[in-house]
Short mmCIF file of C-alpha atoms in Angstrom, two decimals:
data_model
loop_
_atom_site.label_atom_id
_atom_site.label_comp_id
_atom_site.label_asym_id
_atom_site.label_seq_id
_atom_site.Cartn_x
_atom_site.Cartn_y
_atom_site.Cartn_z
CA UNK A 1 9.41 -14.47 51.58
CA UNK A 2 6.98 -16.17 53.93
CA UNK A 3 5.21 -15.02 56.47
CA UNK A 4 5.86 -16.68 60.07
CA UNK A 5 2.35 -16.78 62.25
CA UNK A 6 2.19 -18.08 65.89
CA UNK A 7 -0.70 -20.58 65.81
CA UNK A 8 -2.85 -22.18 69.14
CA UNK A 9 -4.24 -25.29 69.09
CA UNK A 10 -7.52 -26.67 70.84
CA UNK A 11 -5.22 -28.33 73.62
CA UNK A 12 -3.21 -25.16 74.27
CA UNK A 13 -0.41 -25.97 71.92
CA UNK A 14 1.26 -23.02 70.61
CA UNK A 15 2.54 -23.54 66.66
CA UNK A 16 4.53 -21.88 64.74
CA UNK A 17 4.44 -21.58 60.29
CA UNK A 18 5.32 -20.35 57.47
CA UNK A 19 2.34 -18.82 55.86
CA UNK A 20 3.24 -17.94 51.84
CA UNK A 21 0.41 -15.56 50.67
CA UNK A 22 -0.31 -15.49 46.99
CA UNK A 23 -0.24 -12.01 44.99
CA UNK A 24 -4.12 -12.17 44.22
CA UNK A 25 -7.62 -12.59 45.82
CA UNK A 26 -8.06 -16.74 45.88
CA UNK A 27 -10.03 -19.85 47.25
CA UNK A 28 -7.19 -22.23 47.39
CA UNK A 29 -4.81 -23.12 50.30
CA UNK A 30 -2.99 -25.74 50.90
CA UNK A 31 -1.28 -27.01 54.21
CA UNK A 32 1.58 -28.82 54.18
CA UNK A 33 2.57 -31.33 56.94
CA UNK A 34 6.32 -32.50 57.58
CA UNK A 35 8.15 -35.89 58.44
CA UNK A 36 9.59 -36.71 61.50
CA UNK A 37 12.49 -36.04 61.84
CA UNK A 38 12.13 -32.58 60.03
CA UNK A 39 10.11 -29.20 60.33
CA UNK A 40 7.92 -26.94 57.62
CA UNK A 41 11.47 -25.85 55.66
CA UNK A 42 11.09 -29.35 54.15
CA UNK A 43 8.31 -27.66 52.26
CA UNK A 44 10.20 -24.16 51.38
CA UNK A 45 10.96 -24.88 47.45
CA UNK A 46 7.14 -26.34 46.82
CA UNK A 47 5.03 -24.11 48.49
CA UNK A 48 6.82 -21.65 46.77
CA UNK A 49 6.01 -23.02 43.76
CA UNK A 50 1.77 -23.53 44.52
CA UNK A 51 1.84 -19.34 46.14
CA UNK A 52 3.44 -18.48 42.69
CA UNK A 53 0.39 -21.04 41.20
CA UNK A 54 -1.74 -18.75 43.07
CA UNK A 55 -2.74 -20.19 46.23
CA UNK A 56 -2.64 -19.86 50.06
CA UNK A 57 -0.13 -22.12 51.75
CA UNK A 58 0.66 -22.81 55.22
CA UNK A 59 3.52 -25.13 56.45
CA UNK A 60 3.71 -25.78 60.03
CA UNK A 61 5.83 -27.38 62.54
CA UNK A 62 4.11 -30.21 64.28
CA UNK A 63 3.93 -30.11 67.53
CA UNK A 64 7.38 -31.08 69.17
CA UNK A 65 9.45 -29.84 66.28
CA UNK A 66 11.12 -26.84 64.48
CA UNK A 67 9.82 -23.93 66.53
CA UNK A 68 6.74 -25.36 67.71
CA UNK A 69 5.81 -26.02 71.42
CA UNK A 70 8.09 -29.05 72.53
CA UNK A 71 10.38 -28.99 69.39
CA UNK A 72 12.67 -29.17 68.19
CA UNK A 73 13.50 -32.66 70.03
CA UNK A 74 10.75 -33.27 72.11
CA UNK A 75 8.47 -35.88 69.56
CA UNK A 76 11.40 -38.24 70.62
CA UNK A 77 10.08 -38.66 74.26
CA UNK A 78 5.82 -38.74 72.79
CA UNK A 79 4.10 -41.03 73.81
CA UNK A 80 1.53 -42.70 70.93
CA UNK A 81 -1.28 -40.47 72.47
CA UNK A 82 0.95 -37.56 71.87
CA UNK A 83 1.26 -38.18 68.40
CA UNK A 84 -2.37 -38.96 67.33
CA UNK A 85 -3.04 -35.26 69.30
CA UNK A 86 -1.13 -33.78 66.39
CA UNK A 87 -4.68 -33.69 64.74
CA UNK A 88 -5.37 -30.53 66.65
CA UNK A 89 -1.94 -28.93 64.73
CA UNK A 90 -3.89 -29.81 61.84
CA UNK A 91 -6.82 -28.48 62.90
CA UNK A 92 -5.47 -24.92 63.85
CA UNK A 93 -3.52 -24.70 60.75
CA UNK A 94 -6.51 -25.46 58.52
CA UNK A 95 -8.66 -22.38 60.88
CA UNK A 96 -5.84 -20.19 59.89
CA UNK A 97 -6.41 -20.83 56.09
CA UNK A 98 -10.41 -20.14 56.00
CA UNK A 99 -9.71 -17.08 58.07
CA UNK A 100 -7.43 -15.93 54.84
CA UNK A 101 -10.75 -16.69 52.60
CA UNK A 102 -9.57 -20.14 51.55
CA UNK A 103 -12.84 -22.44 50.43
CA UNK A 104 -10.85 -24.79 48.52
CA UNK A 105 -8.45 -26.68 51.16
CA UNK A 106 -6.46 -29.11 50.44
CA UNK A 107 -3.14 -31.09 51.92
CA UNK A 108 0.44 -32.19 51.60
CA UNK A 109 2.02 -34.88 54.12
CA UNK A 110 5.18 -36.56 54.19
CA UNK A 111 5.16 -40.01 56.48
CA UNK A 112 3.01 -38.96 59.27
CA UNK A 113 2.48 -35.78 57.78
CA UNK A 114 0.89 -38.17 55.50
CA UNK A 115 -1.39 -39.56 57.94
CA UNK A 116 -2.09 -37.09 59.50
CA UNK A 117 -3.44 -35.60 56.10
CA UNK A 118 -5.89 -38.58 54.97
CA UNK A 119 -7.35 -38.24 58.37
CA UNK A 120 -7.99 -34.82 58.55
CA UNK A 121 -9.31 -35.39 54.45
CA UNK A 122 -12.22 -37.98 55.50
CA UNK A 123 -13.15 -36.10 58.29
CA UNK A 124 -13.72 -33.26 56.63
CA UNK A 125 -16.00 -33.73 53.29
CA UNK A 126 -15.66 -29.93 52.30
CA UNK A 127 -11.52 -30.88 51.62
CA UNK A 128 -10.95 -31.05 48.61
CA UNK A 129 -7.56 -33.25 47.95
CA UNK A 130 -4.39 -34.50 49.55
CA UNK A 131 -1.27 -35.57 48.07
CA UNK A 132 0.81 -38.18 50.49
CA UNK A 133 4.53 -38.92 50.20
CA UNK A 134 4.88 -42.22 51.78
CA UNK A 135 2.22 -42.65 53.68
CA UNK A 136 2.16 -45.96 56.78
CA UNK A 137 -0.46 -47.85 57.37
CA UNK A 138 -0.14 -46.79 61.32
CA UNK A 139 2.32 -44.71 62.68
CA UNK A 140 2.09 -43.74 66.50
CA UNK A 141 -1.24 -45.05 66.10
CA UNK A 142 -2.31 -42.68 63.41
CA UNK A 143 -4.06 -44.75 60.97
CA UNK A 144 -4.92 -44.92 57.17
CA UNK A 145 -6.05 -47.71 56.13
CA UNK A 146 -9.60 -47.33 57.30
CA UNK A 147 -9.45 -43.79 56.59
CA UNK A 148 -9.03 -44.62 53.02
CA UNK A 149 -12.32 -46.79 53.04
CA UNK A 150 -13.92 -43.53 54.03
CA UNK A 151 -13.10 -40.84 51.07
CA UNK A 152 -15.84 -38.96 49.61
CA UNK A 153 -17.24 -38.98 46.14
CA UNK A 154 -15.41 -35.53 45.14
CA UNK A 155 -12.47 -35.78 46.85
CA UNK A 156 -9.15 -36.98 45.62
CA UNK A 157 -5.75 -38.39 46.95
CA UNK A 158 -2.39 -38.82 45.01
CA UNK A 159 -0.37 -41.66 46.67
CA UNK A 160 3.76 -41.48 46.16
CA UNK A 161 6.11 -43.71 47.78
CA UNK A 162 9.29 -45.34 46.19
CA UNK A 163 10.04 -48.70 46.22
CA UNK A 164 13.78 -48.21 48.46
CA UNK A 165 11.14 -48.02 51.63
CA UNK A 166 9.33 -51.06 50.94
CA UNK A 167 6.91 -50.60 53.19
CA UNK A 168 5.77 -47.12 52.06
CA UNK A 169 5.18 -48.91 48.69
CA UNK A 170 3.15 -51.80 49.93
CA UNK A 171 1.17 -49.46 52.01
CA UNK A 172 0.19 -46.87 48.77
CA UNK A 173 -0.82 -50.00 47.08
CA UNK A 174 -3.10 -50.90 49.58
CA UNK A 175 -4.49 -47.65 50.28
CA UNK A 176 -5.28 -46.92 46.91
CA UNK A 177 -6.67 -50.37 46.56
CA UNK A 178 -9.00 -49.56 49.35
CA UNK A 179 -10.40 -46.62 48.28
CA UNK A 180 -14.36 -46.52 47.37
CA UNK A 181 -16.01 -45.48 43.86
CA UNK A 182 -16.22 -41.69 43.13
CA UNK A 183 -13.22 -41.14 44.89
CA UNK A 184 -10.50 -39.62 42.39
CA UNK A 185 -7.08 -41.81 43.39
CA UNK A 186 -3.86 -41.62 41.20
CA UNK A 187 -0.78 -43.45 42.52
CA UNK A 188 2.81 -43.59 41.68
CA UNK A 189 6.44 -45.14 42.41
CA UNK A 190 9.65 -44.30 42.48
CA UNK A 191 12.76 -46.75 42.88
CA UNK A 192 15.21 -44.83 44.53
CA UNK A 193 13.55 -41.56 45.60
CA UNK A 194 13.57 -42.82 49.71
CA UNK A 195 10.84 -41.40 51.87
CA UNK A 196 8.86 -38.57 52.55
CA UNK A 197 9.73 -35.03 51.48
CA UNK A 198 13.26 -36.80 50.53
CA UNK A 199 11.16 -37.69 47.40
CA UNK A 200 11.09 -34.42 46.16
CA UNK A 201 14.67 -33.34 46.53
CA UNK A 202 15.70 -36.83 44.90
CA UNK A 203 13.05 -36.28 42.16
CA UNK A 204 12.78 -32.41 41.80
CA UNK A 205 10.66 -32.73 38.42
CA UNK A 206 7.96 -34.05 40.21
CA UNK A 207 6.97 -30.81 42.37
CA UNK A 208 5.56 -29.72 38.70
CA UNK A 209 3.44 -32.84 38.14
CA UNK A 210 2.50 -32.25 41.73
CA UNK A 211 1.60 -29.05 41.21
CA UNK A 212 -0.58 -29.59 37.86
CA UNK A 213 -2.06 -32.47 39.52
CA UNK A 214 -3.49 -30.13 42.48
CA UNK A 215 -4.75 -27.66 40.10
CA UNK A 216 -6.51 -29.86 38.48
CA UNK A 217 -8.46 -31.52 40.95
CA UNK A 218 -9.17 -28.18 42.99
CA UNK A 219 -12.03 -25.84 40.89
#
């Protein structure tokens, strides 16, 4: 069973998770980052799956969801400023993993979970990787595709979007096209898997080759 941990942002935003701690001593945490309209349960059956792999994870509810500050309704009535602050959520949670000895961080977003992910990814060189489930080229101003143009030699991104929300698909394609050299970028589509975390319910088998594909790009 998780953990739940009470979490304060930078602006005074008060967070709550689900923190799943793995049975031994290890570097690698990952934070996962939900859809809107959903919360961190989105995440229950895969982060299960990467503690039993042996990492850290942490899924949080965003700001204005679940049982964060504002939720679980209140991202309805943000404004696009309000949005883009959910940076600092991302910011806190990734705190709480070094303070549990993580080294080796990397990320999970669904829609602008996504986002939210690739931007915390290129700000932040010492990240490792991020896996986005139908990423947007801007949503509530949070946006990628410049982001993109900015990876790191060393770091790597798996893009996932099916092609039943079209413009998830066109976006991957472009993001991935953007990317620079030494940048590690795999990509992949569905046809009927819909959009964000949906993906994985639709397409259970892939939480594995999610999984493997972490491991293999963290040390």
């Amino acid at each position: 069973m998780p953990q739940r941990v009470d979490l304060k942002t930078l602006d005074n935003i008060a967070l709550v998770g689900d923190y799943y701690a793995p049975d031994a001593a290890s570097a690698k945490g990952l934070l996962l980052l939900h859809m809107m309209p959903a919360d961190r349960m989105s995440w229950k059956t895969f982060a299960g799956k990467m503690r039993a792999a042996g990492w850290h994870v942490l899924a949080i509810d965003l700001r204005g969801h679940g049982e964060s500050q504002g939720g679980p309704n209140g991202y309805k009535s943000f404004s696009d400023a309000e949005h883009q602050a959910s940076a600092s959520d991302v910011e806190a949670s990734a705190e709480f993993l070094k303070s549990k000895g993580v080294t080796a961080l990397s990320l999970g977003g669904a829609s602008i979970g996504a986002n939210l992910s690739l931007r915390y990814l290129v700000e932040h060189p010492e990240a490792k990787a991020a896996f986005l489930l139908s990423p947007g080229l801007d949503y509530r101003g949070v946006k990628t595709e410049s982001a993109a143009r900015e990876l790191k030699p060393g770091q790597a991104v798996f893009y996932v979007a099916s092609r039943d929300d079209q413009y998830s698909a066109d976006t991957i394609q472009q993001l991935y096209d953007a990317a620079p050299a030494g940048a590690a970028k795999d990509i992949k589509f569905f046809e009927t898997a819909g959009h964000g975390t949906t993906v994985f319910e639709r397409e259970p088998g892939f939480m594995d080759e999610m999984a493997s594909w972490l491991q293999n790009v963290t040390p």
